[in-house]
mmCIF file of C-alpha atoms in Angstrom:
data_model
loop_
_atom_site.group_PDB
_atom_site.id
_atom_site.type_symbol
_atom_site.label_atom_id
_atom_site.label_comp_id
_atom_site.label_asym_id
_atom_site.label_seq_id
_atom_site.Cartn_x
_atom_site.Cartn_y
_atom_site.Cartn_z
ATOM 1 C CA MET A 1135 -0.178 -0.054 -0.096
ATOM 2 C CA LYS A 1136 1.526 3.520 -0.831
ATOM 3 C CA TYR A 1137 -1.614 5.901 -1.056
ATOM 4 C CA LEU A 1138 -3.740 6.921 1.598
ATOM 5 C CA ASP A 1139 -7.012 5.882 -0.343
ATOM 6 C CA GLU A 1140 -5.841 2.249 0.082
ATOM 7 C CA TYR A 1141 -6.111 2.443 3.687
ATOM 8 C CA ARG A 1142 -10.068 3.623 3.430
ATOM 9 C CA ASP A 1143 -10.973 0.465 0.936
ATOM 10 C CA PRO A 1144 -14.584 -0.335 1.850
ATOM 11 C CA VAL A 1145 -14.076 -3.921 0.257
ATOM 12 C CA LEU A 1146 -11.109 -4.824 2.660
ATOM 13 C CA ALA A 1147 -12.825 -3.085 5.336
ATOM 14 C CA ARG A 1148 -15.913 -5.593 4.862
ATOM 15 C CA ARG A 1149 -13.403 -8.484 4.766
ATOM 16 C CA LEU A 1150 -11.841 -7.711 8.105
ATOM 17 C CA LEU A 1151 -15.014 -6.976 9.758
ATOM 18 C CA GLU A 1152 -16.287 -10.309 8.550
ATOM 19 C CA GLU A 1153 -13.308 -11.949 9.959
ATOM 20 C CA LEU A 1154 -13.591 -10.174 13.286
ATOM 21 C CA ARG A 1155 -17.200 -11.671 13.677
ATOM 22 C CA LYS A 1156 -16.354 -14.985 12.589
ATOM 23 C CA LEU A 1157 -13.796 -14.683 15.123
ATOM 24 C CA ALA A 1158 -15.288 -13.100 18.261
ATOM 25 C CA THR A 1159 -17.103 -15.628 20.471
ATOM 26 C CA LYS A 1160 -17.136 -13.567 23.831
ATOM 27 C CA PRO A 1161 -17.625 -9.778 24.530
ATOM 28 C CA TRP A 1162 -14.493 -7.656 24.781
ATOM 29 C CA THR A 1163 -13.770 -4.280 25.950
ATOM 30 C CA ILE A 1164 -10.968 -2.515 24.152
ATOM 31 C CA MET A 1165 -9.398 1.351 24.650
ATOM 32 C CA GLU A 1166 -7.884 3.144 22.079
ATOM 33 C CA VAL A 1167 -5.681 5.507 23.797
ATOM 34 C CA CYS A 1168 -5.233 8.270 21.027
ATOM 35 C CA GLY A 1169 -7.506 11.007 20.399
ATOM 36 C CA GLY A 1170 -6.838 10.677 16.653
ATOM 37 C CA GLN A 1171 -7.800 7.059 16.547
ATOM 38 C CA THR A 1172 -11.096 8.007 18.390
ATOM 39 C CA HIS A 1173 -11.892 10.741 15.754
ATOM 40 C CA THR A 1174 -11.433 7.877 12.772
ATOM 41 C CA ILE A 1175 -13.419 5.654 14.938
ATOM 42 C CA VAL A 1176 -16.335 7.904 15.529
ATOM 43 C CA ARG A 1177 -16.207 9.904 12.424
ATOM 44 C CA GLN A 1178 -16.291 6.725 10.180
ATOM 45 C CA GLY A 1179 -18.598 4.737 12.279
ATOM 46 C CA ILE A 1180 -16.328 1.885 13.002
ATOM 47 C CA ASP A 1181 -17.703 1.532 16.800
ATOM 48 C CA GLU A 1182 -21.103 1.163 15.073
ATOM 49 C CA LEU A 1183 -20.155 -1.836 12.681
ATOM 50 C CA LEU A 1184 -18.099 -3.848 15.090
ATOM 51 C CA PRO A 1185 -19.843 -7.335 16.239
ATOM 52 C CA ALA A 1186 -22.071 -7.401 18.948
ATOM 53 C CA GLY A 1187 -20.104 -7.574 22.063
ATOM 54 C CA ILE A 1188 -17.237 -5.890 20.866
ATOM 55 C CA ARG A 1189 -17.127 -2.482 22.927
ATOM 56 C CA MET A 1190 -14.572 0.486 22.211
ATOM 57 C CA ILE A 1191 -13.694 2.686 25.168
ATOM 58 C CA HIS A 1192 -12.215 6.139 24.324
ATOM 59 C CA GLY A 1193 -9.436 6.709 26.482
ATOM 60 C CA PRO A 1194 -7.205 9.677 27.480
ATOM 61 C CA GLY A 1195 -5.351 10.090 24.400
ATOM 62 C CA CYS A 1196 -5.809 13.717 23.865
ATOM 63 C CA PRO A 1197 -3.036 15.825 25.129
ATOM 64 C CA VAL A 1198 -5.096 18.975 25.004
ATOM 65 C CA CYS A 1199 -7.733 17.182 26.917
ATOM 66 C CA VAL A 1200 -5.650 16.080 29.765
ATOM 67 C CA THR A 1201 -3.727 19.268 30.218
ATOM 68 C CA PRO A 1202 -4.877 20.086 33.826
ATOM 69 C CA LEU A 1203 -7.072 23.299 34.221
ATOM 70 C CA ALA A 1204 -4.637 24.771 36.709
ATOM 71 C CA MET A 1205 -1.871 24.547 33.843
ATOM 72 C CA VAL A 1206 -4.324 26.551 31.387
ATOM 73 C CA ASP A 1207 -5.061 28.994 34.362
ATOM 74 C CA LYS A 1208 -0.913 29.663 34.274
ATOM 75 C CA ALA A 1209 -0.948 29.872 30.883
ATOM 76 C CA VAL A 1210 -3.486 32.886 31.070
ATOM 77 C CA ALA A 1211 -1.934 34.482 33.772
ATOM 78 C CA ILE A 1212 1.471 34.483 31.696
ATOM 79 C CA ALA A 1213 0.173 35.349 28.739
ATOM 80 C CA ALA A 1214 -1.576 38.281 30.448
ATOM 81 C CA ARG A 1215 1.560 39.914 31.611
ATOM 82 C CA PRO A 1216 2.274 43.195 29.302
ATOM 83 C CA GLU A 1217 6.219 42.043 28.765
ATOM 84 C CA VAL A 1218 5.257 38.588 27.656
ATOM 85 C CA THR A 1219 4.871 37.149 24.270
ATOM 86 C CA PHE A 1220 2.950 33.701 24.414
ATOM 87 C CA THR A 1221 3.177 31.311 21.800
ATOM 88 C CA SER A 1222 1.384 28.182 21.313
ATOM 89 C CA TYR A 1223 -0.194 25.507 19.017
ATOM 90 C CA GLY A 1224 -3.803 26.941 17.882
ATOM 91 C CA ASP A 1225 -5.674 24.034 19.608
ATOM 92 C CA MET A 1226 -4.710 25.291 23.029
ATOM 93 C CA LEU A 1227 -6.091 28.889 22.613
ATOM 94 C CA ARG A 1228 -9.930 27.967 23.159
ATOM 95 C CA VAL A 1229 -9.241 25.528 25.854
ATOM 96 C CA PRO A 1230 -11.291 27.056 28.824
ATOM 97 C CA GLY A 1231 -9.424 27.763 32.120
ATOM 98 C CA SER A 1232 -11.354 28.712 35.266
ATOM 99 C CA THR A 1233 -11.745 32.529 34.662
ATOM 100 C CA GLY A 1234 -10.913 32.443 30.468
ATOM 101 C CA ASP A 1235 -8.899 31.264 27.797
ATOM 102 C CA LEU A 1236 -5.874 32.520 25.578
ATOM 103 C CA VAL A 1237 -8.305 33.879 22.956
ATOM 104 C CA GLY A 1238 -9.671 35.999 25.606
ATOM 105 C CA VAL A 1239 -6.262 37.351 26.697
ATOM 106 C CA LYS A 1240 -5.542 37.992 23.141
ATOM 107 C CA ALA A 1241 -8.849 39.934 22.599
ATOM 108 C CA ARG A 1242 -7.968 41.987 25.569
ATOM 109 C CA GLY A 1243 -4.742 43.184 23.850
ATOM 110 C CA GLY A 1244 -2.406 40.400 25.106
ATOM 111 C CA ASP A 1245 0.722 39.318 22.503
ATOM 112 C CA VAL A 1246 -0.791 35.590 22.053
ATOM 113 C CA ARG A 1247 0.634 33.979 18.863
ATOM 114 C CA VAL A 1248 -0.103 30.606 17.094
ATOM 115 C CA VAL A 1249 3.055 28.968 15.816
ATOM 116 C CA TYR A 1250 3.424 25.703 14.069
ATOM 117 C CA SER A 1251 6.697 24.804 15.597
ATOM 118 C CA PRO A 1252 8.547 25.666 19.262
ATOM 119 C CA LEU A 1253 11.594 26.423 16.980
ATOM 120 C CA ASP A 1254 9.372 29.475 15.797
ATOM 121 C CA ALA A 1255 9.046 30.720 19.312
ATOM 122 C CA VAL A 1256 12.763 30.660 19.530
ATOM 123 C CA ARG A 1257 13.044 32.595 16.262
ATOM 124 C CA ILE A 1258 10.625 35.078 17.837
ATOM 125 C CA ALA A 1259 12.654 35.706 20.837
ATOM 126 C CA GLU A 1260 15.946 35.815 18.941
ATOM 127 C CA ALA A 1261 14.125 38.573 16.939
ATOM 128 C CA HIS A 1262 12.910 40.556 19.955
ATOM 129 C CA PRO A 1263 15.323 40.441 22.820
ATOM 130 C CA ASP A 1264 13.053 43.087 24.641
ATOM 131 C CA ARG A 1265 10.278 40.691 25.034
ATOM 132 C CA GLN A 1266 9.743 37.640 27.285
ATOM 133 C CA VAL A 1267 8.573 34.705 24.911
ATOM 134 C CA VAL A 1268 6.989 31.763 26.102
ATOM 135 C CA PHE A 1269 6.031 28.388 24.326
ATOM 136 C CA PHE A 1270 3.120 26.352 25.727
ATOM 137 C CA ALA A 1271 5.021 22.962 25.639
ATOM 138 C CA VAL A 1272 2.214 20.518 25.702
ATOM 139 C CA GLY A 1273 1.416 16.952 24.349
ATOM 140 C CA PHE A 1274 2.205 13.243 24.850
ATOM 141 C CA GLU A 1275 5.884 12.048 23.750
ATOM 142 C CA THR A 1276 5.146 12.691 20.295
ATOM 143 C CA THR A 1277 5.628 16.348 20.421
ATOM 144 C CA ALA A 1278 8.532 16.053 23.329
ATOM 145 C CA PRO A 1279 11.378 15.987 20.966
ATOM 146 C CA ALA A 1280 10.584 19.190 19.222
ATOM 147 C CA ASN A 1281 10.219 21.082 22.305
ATOM 148 C CA ALA A 1282 13.369 19.705 23.780
ATOM 149 C CA MET A 1283 15.096 20.807 20.585
ATOM 150 C CA ALA A 1284 13.714 24.142 21.171
ATOM 151 C CA VAL A 1285 15.301 24.508 24.572
ATOM 152 C CA LEU A 1286 18.321 23.265 23.288
ATOM 153 C CA HIS A 1287 18.657 25.908 20.519
ATOM 154 C CA ALA A 1288 17.695 28.640 23.041
ATOM 155 C CA ALA A 1289 20.502 27.473 25.300
ATOM 156 C CA ALA A 1290 22.755 27.225 22.563
ATOM 157 C CA ARG A 1291 22.091 30.597 21.374
ATOM 158 C CA GLY A 1292 22.176 32.001 24.947
ATOM 159 C CA LEU A 1293 18.493 33.445 24.765
ATOM 160 C CA ALA A 1294 17.406 34.380 28.380
ATOM 161 C CA ASN A 1295 14.331 35.615 27.221
ATOM 162 C CA PHE A 1296 12.811 32.291 26.025
ATOM 163 C CA THR A 1297 10.955 30.245 28.445
ATOM 164 C CA VAL A 1298 8.756 26.932 27.946
ATOM 165 C CA LEU A 1299 5.594 26.281 30.123
ATOM 166 C CA VAL A 1300 5.736 22.363 30.272
ATOM 167 C CA SER A 1301 2.770 20.009 30.499
ATOM 168 C CA HIS A 1302 3.939 16.682 28.938
ATOM 169 C CA VAL A 1303 2.293 13.741 29.816
ATOM 170 C CA LEU A 1304 3.632 9.895 29.228
ATOM 171 C CA VAL A 1305 1.242 7.275 27.689
ATOM 172 C CA PRO A 1306 2.471 3.990 29.607
ATOM 173 C CA PRO A 1307 1.816 5.262 33.315
ATOM 174 C CA ALA A 1308 -1.689 5.988 31.935
ATOM 175 C CA ILE A 1309 -2.266 2.571 30.715
ATOM 176 C CA THR A 1310 -1.200 1.073 34.137
ATOM 177 C CA ALA A 1311 -3.503 3.664 36.069
ATOM 178 C CA ILE A 1312 -6.458 2.534 34.120
ATOM 179 C CA LEU A 1313 -5.741 -1.049 34.548
ATOM 180 C CA ASP A 1314 -5.101 -0.618 38.334
ATOM 181 C CA ALA A 1315 -8.414 1.084 38.674
ATOM 182 C CA PRO A 1316 -11.030 -0.786 40.495
ATOM 183 C CA ASP A 1317 -13.810 -0.092 37.939
ATOM 184 C CA ASN A 1318 -11.770 -0.935 35.148
ATOM 185 C CA GLU A 1319 -13.255 -3.065 32.315
ATOM 186 C CA VAL A 1320 -10.524 -2.644 29.353
ATOM 187 C CA ARG A 1321 -9.087 -6.177 28.184
ATOM 188 C CA GLY A 1322 -6.906 -4.719 25.350
ATOM 189 C CA PHE A 1323 -5.465 -1.433 24.331
ATOM 190 C CA LEU A 1324 -4.987 0.165 20.782
ATOM 191 C CA ALA A 1325 -1.581 1.903 21.161
ATOM 192 C CA ALA A 1326 -0.786 5.378 19.603
ATOM 193 C CA GLY A 1327 1.028 4.668 16.472
ATOM 194 C CA HIS A 1328 2.880 8.225 16.596
ATOM 195 C CA VAL A 1329 3.708 8.093 19.997
ATOM 196 C CA CYS A 1330 5.370 4.533 19.517
ATOM 197 C CA ALA A 1331 7.079 5.965 16.563
ATOM 198 C CA VAL A 1332 9.172 8.156 18.571
ATOM 199 C CA MET A 1333 9.373 5.945 21.734
ATOM 200 C CA GLY A 1334 9.132 2.480 20.259
ATOM 201 C CA TYR A 1335 7.026 -0.162 22.235
ATOM 202 C CA THR A 1336 9.403 -1.799 24.241
ATOM 203 C CA GLN A 1337 7.877 0.044 27.708
ATOM 204 C CA TYR A 1338 4.598 -1.567 26.741
ATOM 205 C CA GLU A 1339 5.713 -5.321 26.822
ATOM 206 C CA PRO A 1340 6.125 -5.290 31.010
ATOM 207 C CA ILE A 1341 2.565 -4.041 30.923
ATOM 208 C CA ALA A 1342 1.123 -6.559 28.646
ATOM 209 C CA ALA A 1343 2.951 -9.461 30.539
ATOM 210 C CA ARG A 1344 1.844 -7.948 34.178
ATOM 211 C CA TYR A 1345 -1.780 -7.075 33.481
ATOM 212 C CA ARG A 1346 -2.256 -9.982 30.836
ATOM 213 C CA VAL A 1347 -3.733 -7.683 28.327
ATOM 214 C CA PRO A 1348 -2.841 -7.393 24.687
ATOM 215 C CA ILE A 1349 -1.449 -4.307 23.168
ATOM 216 C CA VAL A 1350 -1.591 -3.451 19.718
ATOM 217 C CA VAL A 1351 0.393 -0.501 18.244
ATOM 218 C CA THR A 1352 -2.126 0.739 15.615
ATOM 219 C CA GLY A 1353 -2.256 3.343 12.810
ATOM 220 C CA PHE A 1354 -4.917 6.067 12.443
ATOM 221 C CA GLU A 1355 -7.052 5.100 9.125
ATOM 222 C CA PRO A 1356 -9.756 2.927 9.259
ATOM 223 C CA LEU A 1357 -8.172 -0.084 7.877
ATOM 224 C CA ASP A 1358 -5.375 0.451 10.490
ATOM 225 C CA LEU A 1359 -8.060 0.503 13.193
ATOM 226 C CA ILE A 1360 -10.371 -2.475 12.018
ATOM 227 C CA GLU A 1361 -7.033 -4.579 11.397
ATOM 228 C CA GLY A 1362 -5.877 -3.192 15.141
ATOM 229 C CA ILE A 1363 -9.169 -4.560 16.846
ATOM 230 C CA LEU A 1364 -8.961 -7.817 14.950
ATOM 231 C CA MET A 1365 -5.248 -8.352 16.291
ATOM 232 C CA THR A 1366 -6.385 -7.482 19.754
ATOM 233 C CA VAL A 1367 -9.349 -9.804 19.634
ATOM 234 C CA ARG A 1368 -7.553 -12.562 18.029
ATOM 235 C CA GLN A 1369 -4.833 -12.336 21.195
ATOM 236 C CA LEU A 1370 -7.943 -12.390 23.419
ATOM 237 C CA GLU A 1371 -9.604 -15.204 21.968
ATOM 238 C CA GLU A 1372 -6.597 -17.207 21.948
ATOM 239 C CA GLY A 1373 -5.577 -16.336 25.495
ATOM 240 C CA ARG A 1374 -2.534 -14.277 24.507
ATOM 241 C CA ALA A 1375 -1.290 -11.087 25.904
ATOM 242 C CA GLU A 1376 1.416 -9.429 23.791
ATOM 243 C CA VAL A 1377 2.725 -6.540 22.075
ATOM 244 C CA GLU A 1378 1.996 -6.440 18.448
ATOM 245 C CA ASN A 1379 2.762 -3.961 15.827
ATOM 246 C CA GLN A 1380 0.055 -3.230 13.166
ATOM 247 C CA TYR A 1381 1.723 0.001 12.282
ATOM 248 C CA ALA A 1382 4.829 -1.673 11.232
ATOM 249 C CA ARG A 1383 5.096 1.006 7.947
ATOM 250 C CA ALA A 1384 5.879 3.596 10.463
ATOM 251 C CA VAL A 1385 6.867 2.142 13.971
ATOM 252 C CA HIS A 1386 9.902 -0.050 14.866
ATOM 253 C CA ARG A 1387 10.454 -1.535 18.536
ATOM 254 C CA ALA A 1388 13.250 0.497 19.147
ATOM 255 C CA GLY A 1389 11.732 3.724 18.036
ATOM 256 C CA ASN A 1390 13.514 6.980 17.145
ATOM 257 C CA THR A 1391 16.479 6.724 19.245
ATOM 258 C CA ALA A 1392 17.773 10.251 18.578
ATOM 259 C CA ALA A 1393 14.324 11.797 19.455
ATOM 260 C CA GLN A 1394 14.632 9.698 22.706
ATOM 261 C CA ASP A 1395 17.947 11.083 23.641
ATOM 262 C CA ALA A 1396 16.913 14.788 22.999
ATOM 263 C CA ILE A 1397 13.967 14.057 25.548
ATOM 264 C CA ARG A 1398 16.521 12.495 28.153
ATOM 265 C CA GLU A 1399 18.827 15.352 27.695
ATOM 266 C CA VAL A 1400 16.146 18.174 28.379
ATOM 267 C CA PHE A 1401 13.569 16.508 30.508
ATOM 268 C CA THR A 1402 13.266 14.512 33.627
ATOM 269 C CA VAL A 1403 10.194 12.117 34.525
ATOM 270 C CA THR A 1404 7.986 13.479 37.043
ATOM 271 C CA ALA A 1405 4.632 13.023 38.442
ATOM 272 C CA ARG A 1406 1.742 14.771 36.538
ATOM 273 C CA SER A 1407 -1.736 15.872 37.125
ATOM 274 C CA TRP A 1408 -4.281 14.818 34.185
ATOM 275 C CA ARG A 1409 -7.382 16.805 33.708
ATOM 276 C CA GLY A 1410 -10.418 15.069 35.328
ATOM 277 C CA VAL A 1411 -8.124 12.178 36.275
ATOM 278 C CA GLY A 1412 -5.974 13.394 39.173
ATOM 279 C CA GLU A 1413 -2.155 12.865 39.680
ATOM 280 C CA ILE A 1414 -0.512 9.852 38.060
ATOM 281 C CA PRO A 1415 3.186 9.019 39.424
ATOM 282 C CA ALA A 1416 5.972 9.064 36.933
ATOM 283 C CA SER A 1417 3.683 10.044 34.016
ATOM 284 C CA GLY A 1418 4.942 13.279 32.884
ATOM 285 C CA LEU A 1419 8.059 15.468 31.863
ATOM 286 C CA ALA A 1420 9.427 18.466 33.615
ATOM 287 C CA LEU A 1421 12.763 20.423 32.760
ATOM 288 C CA ALA A 1422 16.000 18.930 34.123
ATOM 289 C CA PRO A 1423 17.748 21.073 36.696
ATOM 290 C CA ARG A 1424 20.278 22.133 34.358
ATOM 291 C CA TYR A 1425 17.466 23.520 32.262
ATOM 292 C CA ALA A 1426 15.578 25.322 35.066
ATOM 293 C CA ALA A 1427 16.354 28.806 33.565
ATOM 294 C CA TYR A 1428 13.974 28.037 30.811
ATOM 295 C CA ASP A 1429 11.360 27.232 33.151
ATOM 296 C CA ALA A 1430 8.039 29.718 32.658
ATOM 297 C CA GLU A 1431 6.353 28.564 35.771
ATOM 298 C CA HIS A 1432 9.230 29.219 37.808
ATOM 299 C CA ARG A 1433 10.183 32.611 35.919
ATOM 300 C CA PHE A 1434 6.813 33.827 36.374
ATOM 301 C CA ALA A 1435 5.940 32.698 39.801
ATOM 302 C CA VAL A 1436 2.675 30.820 38.826
ATOM 303 C CA GLU A 1437 3.870 27.267 40.486
ATOM 304 C CA SER A 1438 1.015 27.238 43.285
ATOM 305 C CA LEU A 1439 -2.044 28.395 41.094
ATOM 306 C CA ASN A 1440 -4.870 25.653 41.750
ATOM 307 C CA THR A 1441 -8.469 25.493 40.466
ATOM 308 C CA THR A 1442 -11.614 23.644 40.296
ATOM 309 C CA GLU A 1443 -13.420 21.994 37.227
ATOM 310 C CA HIS A 1444 -16.799 23.433 36.091
ATOM 311 C CA PRO A 1445 -19.588 21.373 38.104
ATOM 312 C CA ALA A 1446 -21.412 20.328 35.025
ATOM 313 C CA CYS A 1447 -18.602 19.021 33.216
ATOM 314 C CA ILE A 1448 -17.723 15.167 33.313
ATOM 315 C CA ALA A 1449 -14.578 15.490 31.074
ATOM 316 C CA GLY A 1450 -12.794 12.984 33.994
ATOM 317 C CA ASP A 1451 -15.420 10.047 33.417
ATOM 318 C CA ILE A 1452 -14.880 10.563 29.558
ATOM 319 C CA LEU A 1453 -11.292 10.594 29.855
ATOM 320 C CA ARG A 1454 -11.264 7.465 32.036
ATOM 321 C CA GLY A 1455 -13.364 5.835 29.533
ATOM 322 C CA THR A 1456 -16.082 5.256 32.099
ATOM 323 C CA ARG A 1457 -18.728 7.376 30.566
ATOM 324 C CA LEU A 1458 -19.576 8.563 26.902
ATOM 325 C CA PRO A 1459 -20.294 12.196 25.796
ATOM 326 C CA THR A 1460 -23.833 11.682 25.499
ATOM 327 C CA ASP A 1461 -23.849 11.002 29.192
ATOM 328 C CA CYS A 1462 -23.390 14.462 30.061
ATOM 329 C CA ALA A 1463 -26.538 16.758 30.592
ATOM 330 C CA ALA A 1464 -24.547 19.493 29.218
ATOM 331 C CA TYR A 1465 -23.509 17.786 25.786
ATOM 332 C CA GLY A 1466 -24.587 19.397 22.606
ATOM 333 C CA THR A 1467 -26.485 22.282 24.964
ATOM 334 C CA ALA A 1468 -24.591 24.314 27.247
ATOM 335 C CA CYS A 1469 -21.294 22.329 25.770
ATOM 336 C CA THR A 1470 -20.594 22.685 22.213
ATOM 337 C CA PRO A 1471 -17.698 23.484 20.206
ATOM 338 C CA ARG A 1472 -18.343 27.112 20.164
ATOM 339 C CA THR A 1473 -19.220 27.108 23.976
ATOM 340 C CA PRO A 1474 -17.102 24.465 25.439
ATOM 341 C CA LEU A 1475 -17.194 23.717 29.146
ATOM 342 C CA GLY A 1476 -14.158 21.229 28.965
ATOM 343 C CA ALA A 1477 -11.176 20.336 26.819
ATOM 344 C CA PRO A 1478 -12.598 17.431 25.188
ATOM 345 C CA MET A 1479 -15.119 19.752 23.361
ATOM 346 C CA VAL A 1480 -12.436 21.810 21.995
ATOM 347 C CA SER A 1481 -9.413 19.658 20.734
ATOM 348 C CA ALA A 1482 -9.489 18.372 17.106
ATOM 349 C CA GLU A 1483 -8.761 15.102 19.096
ATOM 350 C CA GLY A 1484 -11.261 15.455 22.078
ATOM 351 C CA THR A 1485 -13.752 12.707 22.142
ATOM 352 C CA CYS A 1486 -16.702 15.095 22.794
ATOM 353 C CA ALA A 1487 -15.603 17.070 19.644
ATOM 354 C CA ALA A 1488 -15.725 13.594 17.666
ATOM 355 C CA PHE A 1489 -19.211 13.010 18.913
ATOM 356 C CA HIS A 1490 -20.619 16.245 18.057
ATOM 357 C CA GLY A 1491 -18.798 16.454 14.877
ATOM 358 C CA ALA A 1492 -20.193 13.132 13.854
ATOM 359 C CA GLY A 1493 -23.578 14.204 14.829
ATOM 360 C CA ARG A 1494 -24.605 12.052 17.466
ATOM 361 C CA GLN A 1495 -27.071 13.115 20.051
ATOM 362 C CA ARG A 1496 -28.080 12.138 23.585
ATOM 363 C CA SER A 1497 -31.704 11.216 22.495
ATOM 364 C CA THR A 1498 -30.262 8.549 20.028
ATOM 365 C CA VAL A 1499 -27.279 7.220 21.620
ATOM 366 C CA GLY A 1500 -27.706 5.347 24.799
ATOM 367 C CA SER A 1501 -25.677 5.728 27.810
ATOM 368 C CA ARG A 1502 -23.136 2.964 28.788
#
C-alpha cells in the first residue's frame, strides 16, 4: 500500500469486519488510547460496525484534553503580562480555564501568537530580545522531541528571554493507572502509532505481561484501526497477551533513538496531574535541573495556582472511558464546540468534539 485511499478501501474493510465477526465468541472491551484514533473510529462509524459484544472505550489520548485546568490558568496568567509574548499551537487557545482562555487574553490586547513549531517561538525570542517569549509545551511523547530541541537551540544561542510552560504527559503510566482502577473494564489496548514511532514499544511489553492484556500498536486510518481491533480480539480469543505492531510501516520496536536522546537530555520524568483524572506518578516530563532557567512556571511565579473544574463537566469520566459524551447533561446544549465547558469539546482530538462532529445526539445514543 502506497496511497492514503488504500487505507480506506471499503471492500477490504468489510472483509476484515467479517473476519472479526467469525473470530469473536465472547464480549470484549478494548480501549484506543489516541484521540486521533477516536476521531477516525467515531467519524467513520467503526464502533457501530463492530460485532455485538465488541465495545470500544475512548481513552485519555488527547493531549489538549488532559492538560490540567491549573496549567491552562497558569498559561492565561502568564500571557496576560504586558512583557510576555505567549506562543502556542492553535488548539490550546480556546481550552477553557477557570476564568477564561488564551483567546480572551488576545482579545484584551495580550500578545498571544499561534506557531507551527516551537522553533518558531525561539526565532521570535531571538528577533525580539526586549520581549519575554513563552512557548506552551503540551503533548504526549510525540511532541516532546521538538520541544526539547527548542530548549537546546535557545541554550545554544544564549537566549535569556525564552521559556517553556511544560505540560508533557506519558502514555504507559496512564495505561497502568487505567488497569489499576477498581472499575476497569478494559481487556486490550490500541496503542498510539505516532507515540510509538518516537518511543518504540518496549515500554508496553512489561505492562502486557504483568496485566495479561494485549496491546496492539495501531495507525490512524480506518483499515489500520479495524485491523488493530482484529489483532487485539484474536489475542484475547487465543488467551495471549503480547505487544504486536499493526503500524509496521511507521513504527519500529526501538523507536527513534535520536528523539529519545533529546528528551532525556532536556527533560526528567515527574508526577503529573491529568485533567479530570488526577495525579499519576511518573506520568509526565519536567525540565531537567540543568535547564531550569527555561522554566516559565518558575520565572513568572505561577507554580502555586490551583483551580477546580466546571461542576457540569464530566470530562474526567470521559477521559477515563467510564462514560460517553452523550451521558453528559451539558453535551450539545451548554457545551458545544463554540461554547465548550471542557477541553474534550475543544480539541481536534477530543472525544466530545468527535461525537459532536459526527452528529451523535443524546436522544439517539444510549448511555453506557
